[in-house]
Structure formats: C-alpha cells, structure tokens
Amino acid sequence: MNAVPASGDRRRHAAPAHLTFFHGPMDCGKSTLALQVDHNQSRQGRQGLRLTQGDRSQSPRISSRVGLSRDAVEVDAGTDVRLLVRERWAAGHRVDYVVVDEAQFLTDGQVEQLAELVDESHVDVYAFGLTTDFRAQLFPGTQRLFELADVVQRIQVEVLCWCGAPGLLNARVVDGAMVREGETVVVADTAPGASAADPRYKVLCRRHHVRGQLGPTPTGPGQLTLHGQPVEDAQVSVR
Ligand SMILES: [Zn+2]
C-alpha cells in the first residue's frame, strides 16, 4: 500500500484527480469560494486555469460580491475545454487544476470534457455553479455535473430568505413581481441604471418560492395571484 512507485511509473500511480462540484443559490458566495480554492491551490505551488462564462463583471474575470477578482478565460458553448488546457501545455505551462465558475452554463459535452481531463490527464477540476434556475429546475450544466462529478457539495454559506429561513431557490423579479416563464438564462445584476423592468433575482426559501412571495407586505408589489386571488398573508405564519 505504501510502496513508492518506481520512477517512470508515476503516471500510472499518480494520485487520482477529482471532479468536484460546488453548488448553491445566487449570493451564496460561490465565486468567492472559487477564488479561495484557486488561491489555496496556487499557494501549494500548483498552476491552474480559471474559466468563467457571463461573469457579472462582463469581462473575462471571476469576480465576487465581496470585491475579490481574478482574470479568467471566458468560455462559450463552442469552447472545447480540453483544447484550452492543451494550448497551455503547448505553450510550456503546467495545468494542475482547473477552476470553473458559472458552471451551470456548461454544455453536457463540456462537463464530459472536464471529466476526461480528470481521468486521462490527472487534472483536478473544481466547478462552481447555481443549482436551479428561476423555475426551481436544475440548470443543464448543473444536472450533468450532478451525474458525473466525483464530489458534489452544497455550498454551506447561508443565504436567508426575507423570512429568515434558508434561501435555496432563485426567483426572477420583473417590475416588482416574481415571474416563472421566460428564457432560462438572463444574466442580470444590480447594475446601476438598471430599470425596474429589467430582471433581477432574489433568493427565497422553498415555501416563499412556491408562493411567489417576495416580502412580508401582503399588499406590496410582488404578490402572485393564485386563481385570481391574492395570496393571503394572514395564512402565512411569518417567523
Ligand atoms: Zn421565506
């Protein structure tokens, strides 16, 4: 078990690499954790490649709401992530690990490419993404990562719904009301100058996501009508 592999035999006995997927709702600190993992790896002398897609900075960076930011390679649906790694190798750089932010946007094929990098090239992959979209359904990239990752971990930084319960689901808000239909991917953020008609997102607990209730005020904006009747707040036991 503790036998030291003969030199030249290291590849066969290399410590297995892993595909690890961290997921959570918006605002759970996923990009911050991505940067932390990257930092921890590079402090061990390992060299990595950072990938992102539609980052909130609108430039190829992984940036977090707490102000951390690092440059990254922007990928799109047509990117073969294996080629990105091979290009680095061809240029004489090591790639010991890959950090992928916004992994919910990956295609099935790209998740499979990441798994191949892990299995065939011993590159560790750390992917970070949103669990579900505003309809409370898994993003395609997230689903494939659930299927293929060695380790799947829900990010434990707690995001709270307005009621104080753990926030698990993303609500899309347009004109002060929660919407349940539309394009799966609408990148939006609290950019200055955004109008009320632009989609925004709010993290809710499951109960308030089901009810479409964006806040404690029964007559306020954002009330979803069920069968033509406003949801009665009197029946809601607010914590
Ligand atoms: Zn709630």
Coordinates of N, CA and C and ligand atoms in Angstrom, one line a residue:
M1 N 0.8 -1.2 0.0 CA 0.0 0.0 0.0 C 0.9 1.3 0.0
N2 N 1.9 1.2 0.8 CA 2.8 2.4 0.9 C 4.0 2.3 0.0
A3 N 3.9 1.3 -0.9 CA 5.1 1.2 -1.8 C 5.3 2.5 -2.6
V4 N 6.5 2.9 -2.8 CA 6.8 4.1 -3.5 C 6.9 3.6 -5.0
P5 N 6.1 4.2 -5.9 CA 6.2 3.8 -7.3 C 7.6 4.1 -7.8
A6 N 8.0 3.1 -8.7 CA 9.3 3.3 -9.3 C 9.3 4.5 -10.2
S7 N 10.4 5.2 -10.4 CA 10.4 6.4 -11.3 C 10.0 5.9 -12.7
G8 N 9.3 6.8 -13.3 CA 8.8 6.4 -14.7 C 7.5 5.7 -14.6
D9 N 7.1 5.4 -13.4 CA 5.8 4.7 -13.2 C 4.8 5.6 -12.5
R10 N 5.2 6.8 -12.4 CA 4.4 7.7 -11.6 C 3.1 8.0 -12.1
R11 N 3.0 8.1 -13.5 CA 1.8 8.5 -14.1 C 0.7 7.4 -13.8
R12 N 1.1 6.2 -13.8 CA 0.2 5.1 -13.5 C -0.3 5.1 -12.1
H13 N 0.6 5.6 -11.2 CA 0.3 5.6 -9.8 C -0.1 7.0 -9.2
A14 N -0.2 7.9 -10.1 CA -0.5 9.3 -9.7 C -1.7 9.3 -8.8
A15 N -1.7 10.2 -7.8 CA -2.9 10.3 -7.0 C -4.1 10.7 -7.9
P16 N -5.2 10.0 -7.7 CA -6.3 10.3 -8.7 C -6.8 11.7 -8.6
A17 N -7.0 12.3 -9.7 CA -7.6 13.6 -9.7 C -9.1 13.5 -9.5
H18 N -9.7 14.6 -9.2 CA -11.2 14.6 -8.9 C -11.9 15.7 -9.7
L19 N -13.2 15.4 -10.0 CA -14.1 16.5 -10.5 C -15.0 16.8 -9.3
T20 N -14.9 18.0 -8.8 CA -15.6 18.4 -7.6 C -16.6 19.6 -8.0
F21 N -17.8 19.5 -7.6 CA -18.8 20.5 -8.0 C -19.4 21.1 -6.7
F22 N -19.3 22.4 -6.6 CA -19.9 23.1 -5.5 C -21.1 23.9 -6.1
H23 N -22.2 23.8 -5.4 CA -23.4 24.5 -6.0 C -24.2 25.2 -4.9
G24 N -25.0 26.1 -5.3 CA -25.9 26.8 -4.3 C -26.7 27.9 -5.1
P25 N -27.5 28.6 -4.3 CA -28.3 29.7 -4.9 C -27.4 30.9 -5.2
M26 N -28.0 31.9 -5.8 CA -27.3 33.1 -6.0 C -26.9 33.7 -4.7
D27 N -25.9 34.5 -4.6 CA -25.4 35.2 -3.4 C -24.9 34.3 -2.3
C28 N -24.6 33.0 -2.7 CA -24.2 32.1 -1.6 C -22.7 32.1 -1.5
G29 N -22.0 33.0 -2.2 CA -20.6 33.1 -2.1 C -19.8 32.1 -3.0
K30 N -20.4 31.7 -4.0 CA -19.8 30.7 -4.9 C -18.6 31.2 -5.6
S31 N -18.6 32.4 -6.1 CA -17.4 33.0 -6.8 C -16.3 33.2 -5.8
T32 N -16.7 33.7 -4.6 CA -15.7 33.9 -3.5 C -15.0 32.6 -3.2
L33 N -15.8 31.5 -3.1 CA -15.2 30.2 -2.8 C -14.3 29.7 -4.0
A34 N -14.7 30.0 -5.2 CA -13.9 29.6 -6.4 C -12.6 30.3 -6.3
L35 N -12.5 31.6 -5.9 CA -11.3 32.3 -5.8 C -10.5 31.8 -4.6
Q36 N -11.1 31.4 -3.5 CA -10.4 30.8 -2.4 C -9.7 29.5 -2.7
V37 N -10.5 28.7 -3.4 CA -9.9 27.4 -3.8 C -8.7 27.6 -4.8
D38 N -8.8 28.5 -5.7 CA -7.7 28.9 -6.6 C -6.5 29.4 -5.8
H39 N -6.8 30.2 -4.8 CA -5.7 30.8 -4.0 C -5.0 29.6 -3.2
N40 N -5.8 28.8 -2.6 CA -5.2 27.7 -1.8 C -4.4 26.7 -2.7
Q41 N -4.9 26.5 -3.9 CA -4.1 25.6 -4.8 C -2.8 26.2 -5.2
S42 N -2.9 27.5 -5.6 CA -1.6 28.2 -6.1 C -0.6 28.3 -5.0
R43 N -1.1 28.5 -3.7 CA -0.1 28.5 -2.6 C 0.6 27.3 -2.4
Q44 N 0.1 26.2 -2.9 CA 0.8 24.9 -2.8 C 1.7 24.7 -4.0
G45 N 1.9 25.8 -4.8 CA 2.8 25.7 -5.9 C 2.1 25.1 -7.2
R46 N 0.8 24.9 -7.1 CA 0.2 24.3 -8.3 C -0.3 25.4 -9.2
Q47 N -0.3 25.0 -10.5 CA -0.7 26.0 -11.5 C -2.1 25.7 -12.1
G48 N -2.9 26.7 -12.2 CA -4.3 26.4 -12.6 C -4.7 27.3 -13.8
L49 N -5.9 26.9 -14.2 CA -6.6 27.7 -15.3 C -7.9 28.0 -14.8
R50 N -8.3 29.3 -14.9 CA -9.6 29.8 -14.4 C -10.5 30.0 -15.6
L51 N -11.7 29.4 -15.5 CA -12.7 29.6 -16.6 C -13.9 30.2 -16.1
T52 N -14.6 31.0 -16.9 CA -15.9 31.6 -16.5 C -16.7 31.8 -17.7
Q53 N -17.9 32.2 -17.5 CA -18.9 32.4 -18.6 C -19.9 33.4 -18.1
G54 N -20.0 34.5 -18.8 CA -21.0 35.5 -18.4 C -20.8 36.0 -17.0
D55 N -19.6 36.2 -16.6 CA -19.3 36.7 -15.2 C -20.0 38.1 -15.1
R56 N -20.4 38.4 -13.9 CA -21.1 39.7 -13.6 C -20.3 40.9 -14.0
S57 N -19.0 40.8 -14.1 CA -18.2 41.9 -14.5 C -18.2 42.2 -16.0
Q58 N -18.9 41.3 -16.7 CA -19.0 41.4 -18.2 C -17.6 41.4 -18.9
S59 N -16.6 40.9 -18.2 CA -15.3 40.7 -18.8 C -14.7 39.4 -18.3
P60 N -13.7 38.9 -19.0 CA -13.3 37.5 -18.5 C -12.5 37.6 -17.2
R61 N -13.3 37.6 -16.1 CA -12.8 37.6 -14.8 C -13.7 36.8 -13.9
I62 N -13.2 36.2 -12.9 CA -14.0 35.7 -11.8 C -14.1 36.7 -10.8
S63 N -15.2 37.3 -10.5 CA -15.3 38.4 -9.5 C -16.4 38.1 -8.6
S64 N -16.2 38.5 -7.3 CA -17.2 38.1 -6.3 C -17.8 39.4 -5.7
R65 N -18.9 39.3 -5.1 CA -19.6 40.4 -4.5 C -18.8 41.0 -3.3
V66 N -17.9 40.3 -2.8 CA -17.1 40.8 -1.7 C -15.8 41.5 -2.2
G67 N -15.7 41.7 -3.5 CA -14.7 42.6 -4.0 C -13.5 41.8 -4.6
L68 N -13.4 40.5 -4.4 CA -12.2 39.8 -4.9 C -12.4 39.6 -6.4
S69 N -11.3 39.5 -7.1 CA -11.4 39.3 -8.6 C -10.1 38.8 -9.2
R70 N -10.2 37.9 -10.1 CA -9.0 37.4 -10.8 C -9.4 37.2 -12.3
D71 N -8.3 37.4 -13.1 CA -8.6 37.2 -14.6 C -8.9 35.7 -14.8
A72 N -9.7 35.5 -15.9 CA -10.1 34.2 -16.2 C -10.3 34.1 -17.7
V73 N -10.4 32.9 -18.2 CA -10.7 32.7 -19.6 C -12.2 32.5 -19.8
E74 N -12.7 33.3 -20.7 CA -14.2 33.3 -20.9 C -14.4 32.1 -21.9
V75 N -15.4 31.2 -21.6 CA -15.7 30.2 -22.5 C -17.1 30.4 -23.0
D76 N -17.5 29.8 -24.1 CA -18.9 29.8 -24.6 C -19.2 28.4 -24.9
A77 N -20.4 28.2 -25.4 CA -20.9 26.8 -25.7 C -20.0 26.1 -26.7
G78 N -19.3 26.8 -27.5 CA -18.5 26.2 -28.5 C -17.0 25.9 -28.1
T79 N -16.7 26.2 -26.9 CA -15.3 26.0 -26.4 C -15.1 24.5 -26.0
D80 N -14.0 24.0 -26.5 CA -13.6 22.6 -26.1 C -12.5 22.9 -24.9
V81 N -12.9 22.6 -23.7 CA -12.1 22.9 -22.6 C -10.8 22.1 -22.6
R82 N -10.8 20.9 -23.2 CA -9.6 20.1 -23.3 C -8.6 20.9 -24.2
L83 N -9.0 21.5 -25.2 CA -8.1 22.3 -26.1 C -7.5 23.5 -25.4
L84 N -8.3 24.1 -24.5 CA -7.7 25.2 -23.7 C -6.5 24.8 -22.9
V85 N -6.7 23.6 -22.3 CA -5.6 23.0 -21.4 C -4.5 22.6 -22.3
R86 N -4.7 22.0 -23.4 CA -3.6 21.5 -24.3 C -2.8 22.7 -24.8
E87 N -3.5 23.8 -25.1 CA -2.8 25.0 -25.6 C -1.9 25.6 -24.5
R88 N -2.3 25.5 -23.2 CA -1.4 25.9 -22.1 C -0.2 25.0 -22.1
W89 N -0.4 23.7 -22.2 CA 0.7 22.8 -22.2 C 1.6 23.1 -23.3
A90 N 1.0 23.3 -24.5 CA 1.9 23.5 -25.7 C 2.7 24.8 -25.5
A91 N 2.2 25.7 -24.8 CA 2.9 27.0 -24.5 C 3.9 26.8 -23.4
G92 N 4.1 25.6 -22.9 CA 5.1 25.4 -21.8 C 4.6 25.6 -20.4
H93 N 3.3 25.8 -20.2 CA 2.7 26.0 -18.9 C 2.2 24.7 -18.3
R94 N 2.3 24.6 -17.0 CA 1.6 23.4 -16.3 C 0.1 23.8 -16.1
V95 N -0.7 22.8 -16.1 CA -2.1 23.0 -15.7 C -2.4 21.8 -14.7
D96 N -2.3 22.1 -13.4 CA -2.6 21.1 -12.4 C -4.0 21.0 -12.0
Y97 N -4.7 22.1 -12.2 CA -6.1 22.2 -11.8 C -6.8 23.2 -12.7
V98 N -8.1 23.0 -12.7 CA -9.0 24.0 -13.5 C -10.1 24.4 -12.5
V99 N -10.3 25.7 -12.4 CA -11.4 26.3 -11.6 C -12.5 26.8 -12.6
V100 N -13.7 26.3 -12.6 CA -14.7 26.8 -13.5 C -15.8 27.5 -12.7
D101 N -16.0 28.8 -12.9 CA -17.1 29.5 -12.3 C -18.3 29.5 -13.3
E102 N -19.5 29.8 -12.8 CA -20.7 29.8 -13.6 C -20.9 28.5 -14.4
A103 N -20.6 27.4 -13.7 CA -20.6 26.1 -14.3 C -22.0 25.6 -14.7
Q104 N -23.0 26.3 -14.2 CA -24.4 25.9 -14.6 C -24.6 26.1 -16.1
F105 N -23.8 27.0 -16.7 CA -23.9 27.3 -18.1 C -23.2 26.3 -19.0
L106 N -22.4 25.4 -18.5 CA -21.7 24.4 -19.3 C -22.6 23.6 -20.1
T107 N -22.2 23.1 -21.3 CA -23.0 22.1 -22.0 C -22.7 20.7 -21.4
D108 N -23.5 19.8 -21.8 CA -23.2 18.4 -21.4 C -21.8 18.0 -21.9
G109 N -21.5 18.3 -23.1 CA -20.3 18.0 -23.7 C -19.1 18.5 -22.9
Q110 N -19.2 19.8 -22.5 CA -18.1 20.4 -21.8 C -17.9 19.8 -20.4
V111 N -19.0 19.3 -19.8 CA -18.8 18.6 -18.5 C -18.1 17.3 -18.7
E112 N -18.5 16.7 -19.9 CA -17.8 15.4 -20.2 C -16.3 15.6 -20.5
Q113 N -16.0 16.8 -21.2 CA -14.6 17.1 -21.4 C -13.8 17.3 -20.1
L114 N -14.5 18.0 -19.1 CA -13.8 18.2 -17.8 C -13.6 16.8 -17.2
A115 N -14.5 15.9 -17.3 CA -14.3 14.6 -16.7 C -13.2 13.8 -17.4
E116 N -13.0 14.1 -18.7 CA -11.9 13.4 -19.4 C -10.6 14.0 -18.9
L117 N -10.5 15.3 -18.7 CA -9.3 15.9 -18.2 C -8.9 15.3 -16.9
V118 N -9.9 15.0 -16.0 CA -9.7 14.4 -14.7 C -9.1 13.0 -14.9
D119 N -9.8 12.2 -15.7 CA -9.5 10.8 -15.8 C -8.2 10.5 -16.6
E120 N -8.1 11.2 -17.7 CA -7.0 10.9 -18.6 C -5.8 11.8 -18.4
S121 N -5.9 13.0 -17.9 CA -4.8 13.9 -17.7 C -4.5 14.2 -16.3
H122 N -5.2 13.7 -15.3 CA -5.0 13.9 -13.9 C -5.0 15.4 -13.5
V123 N -5.9 16.1 -14.1 CA -6.1 17.5 -13.8 C -7.3 17.6 -12.8
D124 N -7.1 18.2 -11.7 CA -8.2 18.4 -10.8 C -9.1 19.5 -11.3
V125 N -10.4 19.2 -11.2 CA -11.4 20.2 -11.7 C -12.3 20.6 -10.5
Y126 N -12.4 21.9 -10.3 CA -13.3 22.5 -9.3 C -14.3 23.3 -10.0
A127 N -15.6 22.9 -10.0 CA -16.6 23.6 -10.7 C -17.6 24.3 -9.7
F128 N -18.0 25.5 -10.0 CA -18.9 26.2 -9.1 C -20.1 26.7 -9.9
G129 N -21.3 26.5 -9.4 CA -22.4 26.9 -10.2 C -23.7 27.0 -9.4
L130 N -24.7 27.6 -10.0 CA -26.0 27.7 -9.4 C -26.7 26.3 -9.5
T131 N -27.5 26.0 -8.5 CA -28.2 24.8 -8.5 C -29.4 24.8 -9.5
T132 N -30.3 25.7 -9.3 CA -31.5 25.7 -10.1 C -31.7 27.1 -10.7
D133 N -32.5 27.1 -11.7 CA -32.9 28.4 -12.4 C -34.1 29.0 -11.7
F134 N -34.7 30.0 -12.2 CA -35.8 30.8 -11.5 C -37.1 29.9 -11.5
R135 N -37.1 28.8 -12.3 CA -38.3 28.0 -12.2 C -38.1 26.8 -11.2
A136 N -37.0 26.9 -10.5 CA -36.6 25.9 -9.5 C -36.3 24.5 -10.2
Q137 N -35.7 24.6 -11.4 CA -35.3 23.4 -12.1 C -33.8 23.5 -12.4
L138 N -33.2 22.3 -12.3 CA -31.7 22.3 -12.5 C -31.3 22.9 -13.8
F139 N -30.2 23.7 -13.8 CA -29.6 24.1 -15.0 C -29.0 22.9 -15.7
P140 N -28.9 22.9 -17.0 CA -28.3 21.7 -17.7 C -26.9 21.4 -17.3
G141 N -26.0 22.4 -17.1 CA -24.7 22.1 -16.7 C -24.6 21.5 -15.3
T142 N -25.5 22.0 -14.5 CA -25.6 21.5 -13.1 C -26.0 20.1 -13.1
Q143 N -27.0 19.8 -13.9 CA -27.5 18.4 -13.9 C -26.4 17.4 -14.4
R144 N -25.7 17.8 -15.4 CA -24.6 16.9 -15.9 C -23.5 16.7 -14.8
L145 N -23.2 17.8 -14.1 CA -22.2 17.8 -13.1 C -22.7 16.9 -11.9
F146 N -24.0 16.9 -11.6 CA -24.5 16.0 -10.6 C -24.3 14.6 -11.0
E147 N -24.5 14.4 -12.3 CA -24.4 13.0 -12.8 C -22.9 12.5 -12.8
L148 N -22.0 13.4 -13.1 CA -20.6 12.9 -13.4 C -19.6 13.3 -12.3
A149 N -19.8 14.2 -11.5 CA -18.8 14.7 -10.5 C -18.5 13.6 -9.5
D150 N -17.2 13.6 -9.1 CA -16.8 12.7 -8.0 C -17.4 13.1 -6.7
V151 N -17.4 14.4 -6.5 CA -17.9 15.0 -5.2 C -18.8 16.2 -5.6
V152 N -20.0 16.1 -5.0 CA -21.0 17.2 -5.2 C -21.3 17.8 -3.8
Q153 N -21.1 19.1 -3.7 CA -21.2 19.7 -2.4 C -22.1 20.9 -2.4
R154 N -23.1 21.0 -1.6 CA -23.9 22.2 -1.5 C -23.1 23.3 -0.7
I155 N -23.0 24.5 -1.2 CA -22.2 25.5 -0.5 C -22.9 25.9 0.8
Q156 N -22.2 25.9 1.9 CA -22.8 26.0 3.2 C -23.0 27.4 3.7
V157 N -22.4 28.4 2.9 CA -22.6 29.8 3.3 C -24.1 30.1 3.3
E158 N -24.7 30.5 4.4 CA -26.1 30.5 4.4 C -26.7 31.8 3.8
V159 N -27.6 31.7 2.9 CA -28.3 32.8 2.3 C -29.7 32.7 2.9
L160 N -30.2 33.8 3.4 CA -31.5 33.7 4.0 C -32.6 34.4 3.2
C161 N -33.7 33.7 3.2 CA -34.9 34.3 2.6 C -35.3 35.5 3.5
W162 N -36.2 36.4 3.0 CA -36.6 37.5 3.8 C -37.2 37.1 5.1
C163 N -37.8 35.8 5.2 CA -38.5 35.4 6.4 C -37.5 34.8 7.4
G164 N -36.2 34.6 7.0 CA -35.2 34.1 7.9 C -34.9 32.6 7.7
A165 N -35.7 31.9 6.9 CA -35.5 30.5 6.5 C -34.3 30.5 5.5
P166 N -33.7 29.3 5.4 CA -32.6 29.2 4.5 C -33.1 29.5 3.0
G167 N -32.3 30.3 2.3 CA -32.7 30.6 0.9 C -32.1 29.5 0.0
L168 N -33.0 28.9 -0.7 CA -32.5 27.8 -1.6 C -32.7 28.0 -3.1
L169 N -33.7 28.9 -3.4 CA -34.1 28.9 -4.8 C -34.1 30.4 -5.3
N170 N -33.8 30.5 -6.6 CA -33.7 31.8 -7.2 C -35.0 32.3 -7.8
A171 N -35.5 33.4 -7.4 CA -36.7 34.0 -8.0 C -36.3 35.1 -9.0
R172 N -36.9 35.1 -10.2 CA -36.7 36.2 -11.1 C -37.8 37.2 -10.9
V173 N -37.3 38.5 -10.8 CA -38.3 39.5 -10.5 C -38.3 40.6 -11.6
V174 N -39.4 40.8 -12.1 CA -39.6 41.8 -13.2 C -40.7 42.8 -12.7
D175 N -40.4 44.0 -12.7 CA -41.4 45.0 -12.3 C -42.0 44.7 -10.9
G176 N -41.1 44.3 -10.1 CA -41.5 44.0 -8.7 C -42.3 42.8 -8.5
A177 N -42.5 42.0 -9.5 CA -43.2 40.7 -9.3 C -42.4 39.5 -9.8
M178 N -42.7 38.4 -9.1 CA -41.9 37.2 -9.5 C -42.5 36.6 -10.8
V179 N -41.6 36.2 -11.7 CA -42.1 35.6 -12.9 C -41.6 34.2 -13.0
R180 N -42.3 33.3 -13.7 CA -42.0 31.9 -13.8 C -41.8 31.4 -15.2
E181 N -41.9 32.3 -16.1 CA -41.7 31.9 -17.5 C -40.7 32.9 -18.2
G182 N -40.0 32.4 -19.2 CA -39.1 33.2 -20.0 C -37.8 32.4 -20.2
E183 N -36.8 33.1 -20.8 CA -35.6 32.5 -21.1 C -34.9 31.9 -19.9
T184 N -34.3 30.7 -20.0 CA -33.6 30.2 -18.8 C -32.5 31.1 -18.4
V185 N -31.7 31.6 -19.3 CA -30.5 32.3 -19.0 C -30.8 33.8 -19.3
V186 N -30.9 34.6 -18.3 CA -30.9 36.0 -18.4 C -29.9 36.5 -17.4
V187 N -28.8 36.9 -17.9 CA -27.8 37.4 -16.9 C -28.2 38.8 -16.5
A188 N -28.3 39.0 -15.2 CA -28.8 40.3 -14.7 C -28.1 40.5 -13.4
D189 N -28.0 41.7 -13.1 CA -27.4 42.0 -11.8 C -27.9 43.4 -11.3
T190 N -27.4 43.8 -10.2 CA -27.8 45.1 -9.6 C -27.0 46.2 -10.2
A191 N -26.8 46.2 -11.5 CA -26.0 47.2 -12.2 C -26.7 48.6 -12.0
P192 N -25.9 49.6 -11.8 CA -26.5 50.9 -11.7 C -27.2 51.3 -13.0
G193 N -28.3 52.0 -12.9 CA -29.0 52.4 -14.1 C -30.0 51.3 -14.6
A194 N -30.0 50.1 -14.0 CA -31.0 49.1 -14.4 C -32.4 49.6 -14.1
S195 N -33.3 49.4 -15.0 CA -34.7 49.9 -14.7 C -35.4 48.8 -14.0
A196 N -36.6 49.1 -13.4 CA -37.4 48.2 -12.7 C -37.9 47.1 -13.6
A197 N -38.0 47.3 -14.9 CA -38.5 46.3 -15.8 C -37.4 45.3 -16.2
D198 N -36.1 45.6 -15.8 CA -35.1 44.6 -16.1 C -35.2 43.5 -15.0
P199 N -34.9 42.2 -15.5 CA -35.0 41.2 -14.5 C -33.9 41.3 -13.4
R200 N -34.3 41.0 -12.2 CA -33.4 40.9 -11.1 C -33.7 39.6 -10.4
Y201 N -32.8 39.2 -9.5 CA -33.0 37.9 -8.9 C -33.0 38.1 -7.3
K202 N -33.8 37.2 -6.7 CA -33.9 37.3 -5.3 C -33.9 35.8 -4.8
V203 N -33.2 35.6 -3.7 CA -33.2 34.2 -3.2 C -34.3 34.1 -2.2
L204 N -35.0 33.0 -2.3 CA -36.2 32.7 -1.4 C -36.1 31.3 -0.9
C205 N -36.8 31.1 0.3 CA -36.9 29.7 0.8 C -37.9 29.0 -0.2
R206 N -38.0 27.7 0.0 CA -38.9 26.9 -0.9 C -40.3 27.4 -0.8
R207 N -40.8 27.6 0.4 CA -42.2 28.0 0.6 C -42.5 29.3 -0.1
H208 N -41.6 30.3 0.1 CA -42.0 31.6 -0.5 C -41.7 31.6 -2.0
H209 N -40.8 30.6 -2.5 CA -40.7 30.5 -3.9 C -42.0 29.9 -4.5
V210 N -42.5 28.9 -3.8 CA -43.8 28.3 -4.3 C -44.9 29.4 -4.3
R211 N -44.9 30.2 -3.3 CA -46.0 31.2 -3.1 C -45.7 32.4 -4.0
G212 N -44.5 32.6 -4.4 CA -44.1 33.8 -5.2 C -44.2 35.0 -4.3
Q213 N -43.9 34.9 -3.0 CA -44.0 36.0 -2.1 C -42.6 36.6 -1.9
L214 N -42.4 37.8 -2.3 CA -41.1 38.4 -2.3 C -40.8 39.2 -1.0
G215 N -41.8 39.3 -0.1 CA -41.6 40.1 1.1 C -42.7 39.9 2.0
P216 N -42.6 40.5 3.2 CA -43.7 40.3 4.2 C -45.0 41.1 4.0
T217 N -44.9 42.1 3.1 CA -46.0 43.0 3.0 C -47.1 42.4 2.1
P218 N -48.3 42.1 2.6 CA -49.3 41.4 1.8 C -49.8 42.3 0.6
T219 N -49.8 43.6 0.8 CA -50.3 44.4 -0.3 C -49.2 45.0 -1.2
G220 N -48.0 44.7 -0.8 CA -46.9 45.3 -1.6 C -46.7 44.6 -3.0
P221 N -45.8 45.2 -3.7 CA -45.6 44.6 -5.0 C -45.0 43.2 -4.9
G222 N -45.2 42.4 -5.9 CA -44.6 41.1 -5.9 C -45.5 40.0 -5.5
Q223 N -46.7 40.4 -5.2 CA -47.7 39.3 -4.8 C -48.1 38.6 -6.0
L224 N -48.1 37.3 -5.9 CA -48.5 36.5 -7.0 C -50.0 36.2 -6.8
T225 N -50.8 36.3 -7.8 CA -52.2 35.9 -7.6 C -52.4 34.4 -8.0
L226 N -53.1 33.7 -7.1 CA -53.4 32.3 -7.4 C -54.9 32.3 -7.7
H227 N -55.2 31.7 -8.8 CA -56.6 31.6 -9.3 C -57.3 33.0 -9.1
G228 N -56.6 34.0 -9.5 CA -57.2 35.3 -9.4 C -57.2 36.0 -8.0
Q229 N -56.9 35.2 -7.0 CA -57.0 35.7 -5.7 C -55.6 36.0 -5.2
P230 N -55.3 37.2 -4.5 CA -54.0 37.4 -4.0 C -53.8 36.4 -2.8
V231 N -52.5 36.0 -2.7 CA -52.1 35.1 -1.6 C -52.4 35.8 -0.3
E232 N -53.2 35.2 0.6 CA -53.5 35.8 1.8 C -52.3 35.7 2.8
D233 N -51.8 36.8 3.2 CA -50.7 36.8 4.2 C -51.2 36.3 5.5
A234 N -52.5 36.4 5.8 CA -53.0 36.0 7.2 C -52.7 34.5 7.4
Q235 N -52.6 33.8 6.3 CA -52.4 32.3 6.4 C -50.9 32.0 6.5
V236 N -50.1 33.0 6.4 CA -48.7 32.8 6.5 C -48.2 33.0 7.9
S237 N -47.6 32.1 8.5 CA -47.0 32.3 9.8 C -45.6 32.8 9.6
V238 N -45.4 34.2 9.7 CA -44.1 34.8 9.5 C -43.3 34.5 10.7
R239 N -42.1 34.0 10.4 CA -41.2 33.7 11.5 C -40.5 34.9 12.1
Ligands
ZN1 ZN -39.2 32.5 3.1

